[in-house]
CSV table of C-alpha atoms and ligand atoms in Angstrom, one decimal:
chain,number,residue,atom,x,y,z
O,49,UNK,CA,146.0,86.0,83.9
O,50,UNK,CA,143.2,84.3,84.7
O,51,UNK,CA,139.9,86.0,85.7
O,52,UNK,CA,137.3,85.3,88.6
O,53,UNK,CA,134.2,83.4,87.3
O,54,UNK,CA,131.4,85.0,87.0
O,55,UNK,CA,128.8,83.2,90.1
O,56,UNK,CA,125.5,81.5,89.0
O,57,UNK,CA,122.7,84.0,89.6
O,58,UNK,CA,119.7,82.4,91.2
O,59,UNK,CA,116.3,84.4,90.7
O,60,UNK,CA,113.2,83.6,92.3
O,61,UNK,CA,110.4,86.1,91.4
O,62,UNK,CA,110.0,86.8,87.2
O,63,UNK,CA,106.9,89.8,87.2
O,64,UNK,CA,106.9,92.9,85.9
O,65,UNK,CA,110.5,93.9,87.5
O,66,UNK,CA,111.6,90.2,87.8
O,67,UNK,CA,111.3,89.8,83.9
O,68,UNK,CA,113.4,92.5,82.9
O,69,UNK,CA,115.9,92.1,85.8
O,70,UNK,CA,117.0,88.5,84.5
O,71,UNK,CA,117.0,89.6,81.1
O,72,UNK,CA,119.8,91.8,81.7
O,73,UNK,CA,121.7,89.8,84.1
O,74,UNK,CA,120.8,87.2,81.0
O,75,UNK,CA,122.6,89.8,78.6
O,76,UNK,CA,125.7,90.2,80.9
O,77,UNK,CA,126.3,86.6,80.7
O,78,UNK,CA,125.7,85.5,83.9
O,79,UNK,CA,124.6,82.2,84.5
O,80,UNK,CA,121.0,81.9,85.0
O,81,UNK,CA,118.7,79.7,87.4
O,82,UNK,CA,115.1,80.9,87.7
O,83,UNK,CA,111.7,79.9,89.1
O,84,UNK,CA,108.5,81.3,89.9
O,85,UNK,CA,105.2,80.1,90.4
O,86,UNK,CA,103.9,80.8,87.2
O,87,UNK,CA,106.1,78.8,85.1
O,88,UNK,CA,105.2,80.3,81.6
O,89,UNK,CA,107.0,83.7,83.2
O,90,UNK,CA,110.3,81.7,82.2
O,91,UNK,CA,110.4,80.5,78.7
O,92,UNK,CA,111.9,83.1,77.6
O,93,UNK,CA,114.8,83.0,79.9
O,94,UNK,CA,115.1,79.6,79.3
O,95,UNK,CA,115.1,79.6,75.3
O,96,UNK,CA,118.1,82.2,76.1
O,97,UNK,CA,119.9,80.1,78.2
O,98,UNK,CA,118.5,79.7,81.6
O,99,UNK,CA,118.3,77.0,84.1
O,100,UNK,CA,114.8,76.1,84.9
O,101,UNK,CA,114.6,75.1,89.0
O,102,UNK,CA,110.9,73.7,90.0
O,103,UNK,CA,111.3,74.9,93.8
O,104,UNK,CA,113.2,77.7,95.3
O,105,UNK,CA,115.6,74.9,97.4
O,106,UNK,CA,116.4,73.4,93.7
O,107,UNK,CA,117.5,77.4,92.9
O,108,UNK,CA,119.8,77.6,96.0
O,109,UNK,CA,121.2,74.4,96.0
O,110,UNK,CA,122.8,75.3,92.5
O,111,UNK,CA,123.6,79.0,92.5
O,112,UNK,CA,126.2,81.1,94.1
O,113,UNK,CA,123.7,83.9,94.8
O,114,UNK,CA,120.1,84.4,94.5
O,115,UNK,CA,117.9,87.0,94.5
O,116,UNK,CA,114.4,87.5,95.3
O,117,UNK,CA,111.9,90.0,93.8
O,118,UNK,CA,108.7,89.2,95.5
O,119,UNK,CA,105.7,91.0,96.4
O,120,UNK,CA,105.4,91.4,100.1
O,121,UNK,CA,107.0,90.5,102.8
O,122,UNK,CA,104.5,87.3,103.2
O,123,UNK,CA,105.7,86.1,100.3
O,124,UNK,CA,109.2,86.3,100.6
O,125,UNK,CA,108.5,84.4,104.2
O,126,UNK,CA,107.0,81.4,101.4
O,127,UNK,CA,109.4,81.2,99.1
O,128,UNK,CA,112.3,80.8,101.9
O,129,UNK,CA,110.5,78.3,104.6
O,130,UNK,CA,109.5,74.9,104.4
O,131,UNK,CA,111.1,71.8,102.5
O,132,UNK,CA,110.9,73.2,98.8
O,133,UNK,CA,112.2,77.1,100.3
O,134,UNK,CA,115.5,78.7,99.5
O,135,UNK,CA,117.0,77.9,102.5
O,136,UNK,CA,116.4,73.9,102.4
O,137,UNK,CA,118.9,73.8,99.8
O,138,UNK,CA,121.0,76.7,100.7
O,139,UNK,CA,124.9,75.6,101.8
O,140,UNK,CA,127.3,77.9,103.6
O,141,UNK,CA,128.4,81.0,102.2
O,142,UNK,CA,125.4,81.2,99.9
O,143,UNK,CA,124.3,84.9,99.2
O,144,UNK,CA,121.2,85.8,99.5
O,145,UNK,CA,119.8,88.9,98.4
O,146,UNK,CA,116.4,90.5,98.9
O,147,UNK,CA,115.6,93.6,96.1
O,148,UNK,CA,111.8,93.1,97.2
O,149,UNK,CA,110.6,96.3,98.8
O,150,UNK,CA,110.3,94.7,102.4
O,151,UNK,CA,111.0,95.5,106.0
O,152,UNK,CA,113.8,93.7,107.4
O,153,UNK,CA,112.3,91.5,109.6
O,154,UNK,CA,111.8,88.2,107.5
O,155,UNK,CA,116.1,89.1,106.7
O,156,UNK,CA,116.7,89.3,110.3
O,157,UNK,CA,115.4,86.4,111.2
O,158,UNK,CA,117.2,84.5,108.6
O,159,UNK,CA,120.4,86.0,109.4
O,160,UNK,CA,119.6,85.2,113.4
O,161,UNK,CA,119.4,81.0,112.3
O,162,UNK,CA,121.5,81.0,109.4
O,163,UNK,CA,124.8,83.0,110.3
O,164,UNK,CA,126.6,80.8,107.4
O,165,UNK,CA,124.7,82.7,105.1
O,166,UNK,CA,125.5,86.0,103.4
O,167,UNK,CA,122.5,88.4,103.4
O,168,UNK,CA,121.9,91.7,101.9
O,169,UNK,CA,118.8,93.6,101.3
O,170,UNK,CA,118.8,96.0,98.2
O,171,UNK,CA,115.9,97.3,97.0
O,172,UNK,CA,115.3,99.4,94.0
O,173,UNK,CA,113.8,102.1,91.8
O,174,UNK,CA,113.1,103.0,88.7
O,175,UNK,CA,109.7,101.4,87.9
O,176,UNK,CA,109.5,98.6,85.5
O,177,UNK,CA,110.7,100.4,82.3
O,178,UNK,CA,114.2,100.6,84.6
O,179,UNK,CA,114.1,96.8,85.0
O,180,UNK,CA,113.9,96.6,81.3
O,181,UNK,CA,116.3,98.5,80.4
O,182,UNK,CA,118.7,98.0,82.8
O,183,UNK,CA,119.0,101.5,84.6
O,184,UNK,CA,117.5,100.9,88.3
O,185,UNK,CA,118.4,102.9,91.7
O,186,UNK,CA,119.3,99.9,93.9
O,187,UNK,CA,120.6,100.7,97.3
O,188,UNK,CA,122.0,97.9,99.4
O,189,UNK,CA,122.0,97.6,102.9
O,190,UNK,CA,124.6,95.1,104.5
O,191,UNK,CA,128.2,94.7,104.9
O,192,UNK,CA,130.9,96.7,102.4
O,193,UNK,CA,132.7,93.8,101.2
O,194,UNK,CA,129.7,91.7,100.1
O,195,UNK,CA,128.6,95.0,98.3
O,196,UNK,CA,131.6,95.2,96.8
O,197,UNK,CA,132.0,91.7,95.4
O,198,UNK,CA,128.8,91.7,94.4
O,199,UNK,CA,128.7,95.2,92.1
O,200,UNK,CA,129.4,93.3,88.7
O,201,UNK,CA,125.8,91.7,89.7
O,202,UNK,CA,124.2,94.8,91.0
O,203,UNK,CA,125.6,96.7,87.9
O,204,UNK,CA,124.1,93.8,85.3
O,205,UNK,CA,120.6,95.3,86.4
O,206,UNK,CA,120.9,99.2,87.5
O,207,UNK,CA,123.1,102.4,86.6
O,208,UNK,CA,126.6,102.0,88.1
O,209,UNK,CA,126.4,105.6,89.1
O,210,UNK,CA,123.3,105.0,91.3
O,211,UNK,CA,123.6,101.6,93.0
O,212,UNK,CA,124.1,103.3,96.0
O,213,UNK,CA,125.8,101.3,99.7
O,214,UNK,CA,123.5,103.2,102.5
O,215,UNK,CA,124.0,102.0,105.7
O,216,UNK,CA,124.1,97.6,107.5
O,217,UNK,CA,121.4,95.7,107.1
O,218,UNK,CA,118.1,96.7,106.7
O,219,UNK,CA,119.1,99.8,105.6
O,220,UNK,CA,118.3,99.7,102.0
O,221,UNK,CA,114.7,98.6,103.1
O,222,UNK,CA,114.3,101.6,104.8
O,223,UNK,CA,115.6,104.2,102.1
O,224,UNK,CA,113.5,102.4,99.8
O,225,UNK,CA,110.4,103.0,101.6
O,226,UNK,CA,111.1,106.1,102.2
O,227,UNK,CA,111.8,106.9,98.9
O,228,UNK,CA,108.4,106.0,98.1
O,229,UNK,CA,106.4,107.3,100.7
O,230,UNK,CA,107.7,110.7,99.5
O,231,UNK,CA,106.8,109.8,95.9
O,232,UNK,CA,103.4,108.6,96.9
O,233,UNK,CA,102.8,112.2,98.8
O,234,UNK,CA,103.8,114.2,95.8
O,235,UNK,CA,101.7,112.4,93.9
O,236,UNK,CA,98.5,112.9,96.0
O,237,UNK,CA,99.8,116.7,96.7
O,238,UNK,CA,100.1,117.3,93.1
O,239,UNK,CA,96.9,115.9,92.4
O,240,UNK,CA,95.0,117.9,95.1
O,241,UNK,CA,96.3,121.2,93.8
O,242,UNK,CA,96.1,120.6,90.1
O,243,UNK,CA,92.2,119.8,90.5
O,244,UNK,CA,91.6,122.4,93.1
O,245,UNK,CA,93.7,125.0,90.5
O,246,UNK,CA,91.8,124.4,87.2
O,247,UNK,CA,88.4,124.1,89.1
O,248,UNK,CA,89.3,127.4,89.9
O,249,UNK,CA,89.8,127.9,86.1
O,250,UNK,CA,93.3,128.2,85.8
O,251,UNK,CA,94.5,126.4,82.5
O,252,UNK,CA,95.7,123.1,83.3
O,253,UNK,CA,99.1,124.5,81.2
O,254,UNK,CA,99.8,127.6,83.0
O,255,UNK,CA,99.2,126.3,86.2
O,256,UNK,CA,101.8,123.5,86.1
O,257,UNK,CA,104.3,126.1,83.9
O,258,UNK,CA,103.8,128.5,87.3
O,259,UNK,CA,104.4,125.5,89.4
O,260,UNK,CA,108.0,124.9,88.0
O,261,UNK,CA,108.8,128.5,88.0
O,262,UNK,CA,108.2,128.6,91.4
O,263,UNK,CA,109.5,127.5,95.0
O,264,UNK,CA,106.8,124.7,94.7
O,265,UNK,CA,108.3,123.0,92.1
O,266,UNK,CA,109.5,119.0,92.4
O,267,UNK,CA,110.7,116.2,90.2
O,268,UNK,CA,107.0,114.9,90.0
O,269,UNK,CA,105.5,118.5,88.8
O,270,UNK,CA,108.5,118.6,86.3
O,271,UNK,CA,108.5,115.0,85.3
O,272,UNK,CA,107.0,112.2,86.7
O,273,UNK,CA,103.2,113.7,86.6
O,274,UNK,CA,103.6,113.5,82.5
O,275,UNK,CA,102.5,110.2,82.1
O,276,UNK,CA,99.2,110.9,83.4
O,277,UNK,CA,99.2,115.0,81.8
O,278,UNK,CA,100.4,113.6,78.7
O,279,UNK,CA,99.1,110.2,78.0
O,280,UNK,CA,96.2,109.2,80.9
O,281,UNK,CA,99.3,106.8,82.0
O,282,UNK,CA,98.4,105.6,85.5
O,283,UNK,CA,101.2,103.3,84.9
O,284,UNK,CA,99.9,99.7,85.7
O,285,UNK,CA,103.6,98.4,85.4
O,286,UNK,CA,103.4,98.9,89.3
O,287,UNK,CA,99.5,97.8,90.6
O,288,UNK,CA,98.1,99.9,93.8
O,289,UNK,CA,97.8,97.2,95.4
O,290,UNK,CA,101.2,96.7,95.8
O,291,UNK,CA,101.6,100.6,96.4
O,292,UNK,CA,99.0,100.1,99.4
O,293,UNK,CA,101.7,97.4,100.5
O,294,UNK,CA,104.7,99.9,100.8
O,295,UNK,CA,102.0,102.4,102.3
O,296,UNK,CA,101.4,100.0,104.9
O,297,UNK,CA,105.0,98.9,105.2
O,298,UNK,CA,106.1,102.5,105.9
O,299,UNK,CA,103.9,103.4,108.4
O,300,UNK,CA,104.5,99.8,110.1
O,301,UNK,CA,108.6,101.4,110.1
O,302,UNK,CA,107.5,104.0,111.5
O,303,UNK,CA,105.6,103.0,114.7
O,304,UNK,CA,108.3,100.2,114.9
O,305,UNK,CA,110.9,103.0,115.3
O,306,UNK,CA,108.5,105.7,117.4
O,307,UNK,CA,107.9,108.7,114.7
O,308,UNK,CA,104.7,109.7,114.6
O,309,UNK,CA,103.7,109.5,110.5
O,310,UNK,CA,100.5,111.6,110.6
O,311,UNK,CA,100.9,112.5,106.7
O,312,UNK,CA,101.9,109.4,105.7
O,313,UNK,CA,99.0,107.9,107.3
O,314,UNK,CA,96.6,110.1,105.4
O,315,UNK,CA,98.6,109.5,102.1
O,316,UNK,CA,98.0,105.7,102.7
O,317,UNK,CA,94.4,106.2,103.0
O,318,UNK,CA,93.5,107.8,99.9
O,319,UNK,CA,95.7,105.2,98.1
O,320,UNK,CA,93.2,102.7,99.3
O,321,UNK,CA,90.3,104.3,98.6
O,322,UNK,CA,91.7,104.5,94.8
O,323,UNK,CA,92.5,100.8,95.0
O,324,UNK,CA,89.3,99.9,96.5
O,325,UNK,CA,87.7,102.1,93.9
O,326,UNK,CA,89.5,101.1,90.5
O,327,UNK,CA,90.9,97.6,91.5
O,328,UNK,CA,93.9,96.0,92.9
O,329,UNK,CA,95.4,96.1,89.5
O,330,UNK,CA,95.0,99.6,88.8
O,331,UNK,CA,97.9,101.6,87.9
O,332,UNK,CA,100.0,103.4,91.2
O,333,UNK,CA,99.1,106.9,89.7
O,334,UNK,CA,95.3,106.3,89.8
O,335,UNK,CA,95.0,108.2,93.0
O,336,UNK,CA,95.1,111.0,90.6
O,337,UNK,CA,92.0,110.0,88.9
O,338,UNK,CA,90.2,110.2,92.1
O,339,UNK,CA,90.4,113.8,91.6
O,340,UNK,CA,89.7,113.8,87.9
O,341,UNK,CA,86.2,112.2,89.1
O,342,UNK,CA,85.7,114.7,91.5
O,343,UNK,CA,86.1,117.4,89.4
O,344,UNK,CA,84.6,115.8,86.5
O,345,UNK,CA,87.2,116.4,84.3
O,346,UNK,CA,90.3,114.2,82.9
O,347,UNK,CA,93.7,116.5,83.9
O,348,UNK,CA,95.1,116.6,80.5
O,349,UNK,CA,98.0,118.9,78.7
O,350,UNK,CA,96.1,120.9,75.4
O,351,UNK,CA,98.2,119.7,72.2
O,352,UNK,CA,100.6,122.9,72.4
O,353,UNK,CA,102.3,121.6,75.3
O,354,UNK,CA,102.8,118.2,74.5
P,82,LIG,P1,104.7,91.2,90.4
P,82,LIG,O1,103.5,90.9,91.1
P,82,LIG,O2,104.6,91.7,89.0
P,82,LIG,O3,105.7,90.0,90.3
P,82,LIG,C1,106.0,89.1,91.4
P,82,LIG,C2,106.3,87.7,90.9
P,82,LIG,O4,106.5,86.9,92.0
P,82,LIG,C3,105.1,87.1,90.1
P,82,LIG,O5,105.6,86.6,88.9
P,82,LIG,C4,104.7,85.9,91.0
P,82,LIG,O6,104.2,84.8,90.3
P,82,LIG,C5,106.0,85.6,91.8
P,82,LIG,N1,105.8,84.9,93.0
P,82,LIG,C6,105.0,85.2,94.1
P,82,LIG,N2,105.2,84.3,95.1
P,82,LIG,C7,106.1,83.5,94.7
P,82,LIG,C8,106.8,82.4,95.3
P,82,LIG,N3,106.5,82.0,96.6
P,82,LIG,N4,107.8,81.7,94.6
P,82,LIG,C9,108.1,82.1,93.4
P,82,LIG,N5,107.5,83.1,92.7
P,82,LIG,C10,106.6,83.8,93.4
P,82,LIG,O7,105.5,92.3,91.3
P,82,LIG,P2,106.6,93.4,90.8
P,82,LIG,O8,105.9,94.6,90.3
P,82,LIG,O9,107.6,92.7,89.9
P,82,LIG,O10,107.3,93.8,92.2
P,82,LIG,C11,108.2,92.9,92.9
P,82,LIG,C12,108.8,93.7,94.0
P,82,LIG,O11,109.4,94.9,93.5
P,82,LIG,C13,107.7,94.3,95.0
P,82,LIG,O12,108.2,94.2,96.3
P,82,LIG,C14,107.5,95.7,94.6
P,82,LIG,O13,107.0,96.5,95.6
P,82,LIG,C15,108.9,96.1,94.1
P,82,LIG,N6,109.0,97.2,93.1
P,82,LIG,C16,108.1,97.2,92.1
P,82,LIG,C17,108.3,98.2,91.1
P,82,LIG,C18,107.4,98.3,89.9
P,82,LIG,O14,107.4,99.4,89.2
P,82,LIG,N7,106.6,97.3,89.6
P,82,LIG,C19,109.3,99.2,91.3
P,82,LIG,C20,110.1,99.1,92.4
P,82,LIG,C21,110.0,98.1,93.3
């Protein structure tokens, strides 16, 4: 019996998700070609195996597939125009699949001049720590079959149980920012009431045990808020100013598709003011040390709880 080859991964974008991403498609034994602006971001890769490509054209004229996992939407725009972009050396029936968080239009357009190409969109989640180990949410927007054929690539980098088919194109975009414009509100929720609670001198402890006991509770109370409770985390693996991006991005979806996003809107706004006050490579959580400054007081858990 002979078995389908696996296709030539091409992956253009090797930061903090990037990284991990290709060392697990690396570790499934796909075939690797890889560039990224910084070229130091691929020795590693490269010592292991990897094809080295010095423009994005040079990575899609000798894969099968190739993935981008790039910062914005204006960046993903660069690395696909011009005469050294991804699609100067794509051929027909090249896939091409965006896992940047993004809004669709940069994918449309492509798709509009380039119908001999396969696109999908399929962002993730999971934080860096998922790239690394190989346990991303990844929901894919785009036609079934390509989906399909394309899982053994998809699973190389998330959990099988949670790489998730929601909807055509542009779809996965969407759930994606969504996703974290949710998170992002938790966050700033959580931190409002957490500083407003122990200013009131409630125990930082009690208050978040009454939290989970009660109708208020959420993943973030239970979970995610730990790595700043515990460990003054603000978790730099994911810089606000990339947060501020999918801010931004989210409420662009959302006037695009006429829903007022009143909340989101205010959300955005104090995620700004923490980037404009701790830097653009400050951590995504550090919103919540906006309220530690106000109330002049770190929120840590005592020793008991930890
Ligand atoms: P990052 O800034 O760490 O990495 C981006 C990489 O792209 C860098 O290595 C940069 O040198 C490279 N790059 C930029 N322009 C390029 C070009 N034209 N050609 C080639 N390489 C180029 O960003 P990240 O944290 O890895 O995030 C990537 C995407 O994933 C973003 O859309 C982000 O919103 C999303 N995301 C990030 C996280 C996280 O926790 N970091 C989680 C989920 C989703």
């Amino acid at each position: 019996m002979t078995s389908t080859p696996l296709p030539t991964v091409g992956f253009i974008g090797l930061g903090n998700m990037g990284s991990g991403m290709t060392r697990n498609l690396q570790a499934a034994g796909l075939p690797l070609v890889i560039t990224d602006i910084r070229r130091e971001s691929g020795d590693a890769l490269v010592a292991g195996g990897a094809v080295w490509a010095d423009t994005a054209a040079d990575v899609a004229a000798a894969s099968d597939v190739v993935i981008t996992m790039l910062p914005t939407p204006r960046h993903v725009d660069a690395a696909l125009s011009g005469p050294t972009g991804l699609l100067a050396g794509a051929r027909a029936g090249l896939t091409w699949i965006d896992m940047s968080t993004s809004v669709p239009e940069v994918a449309e357009r492509v798709r509009a001049a380039h119908p001999e190409l396969v696109v999908l969109d399929a962002p993730v989640s999971g934080m860096s720590v998922g790239a690394a180990n190989g346990t991303l949410q990844i929901f894919v927007g785009g036609d079934a079959e390509h989906v399909e054929r394309l899982r053994p690539v998809f699973e190389a980098m998330g959990d099988p149980e949670r790489i998730i088919h929601v909807g055509g194109h542009g779809a996965g975009y969407a759930v994606k920012l969504m996703i974290n414009q949710l998170w992002f509100s938790h966050l700033v929720a959580t931190a409002e009431v957490l500083a407003i609670g122990v200013k009131a001198g409630v125990d930082l402890d009690v208050l978040r045990r009454s939290l989970i006991a009660s109708p208020a509770n959420s993943t973030f109370v239970e979970r995610d808020v730990l790595s700043v409770l515990d460990h003054g985390d603000y978790d730099e693996g994911f810089a606000i100013a990339l947060a501020c991006k999918d801010l931004g991005l989210s409420i662009d979806l959302a006037r695009s598709v006429g829903v007022p996003a009143e909340l989101s809107g205010l959300v955005e706004q104090i995620y700004r003011r923490a980037r404009a006050q701790y830097g653009d490579r400050a951590g995504e959580m550090t919103p919540m040390k906006l309220y530690e400054d106000l109330i002049g007081q770190e929120l840590r858990l005592s020793g008991a709880d930890r």
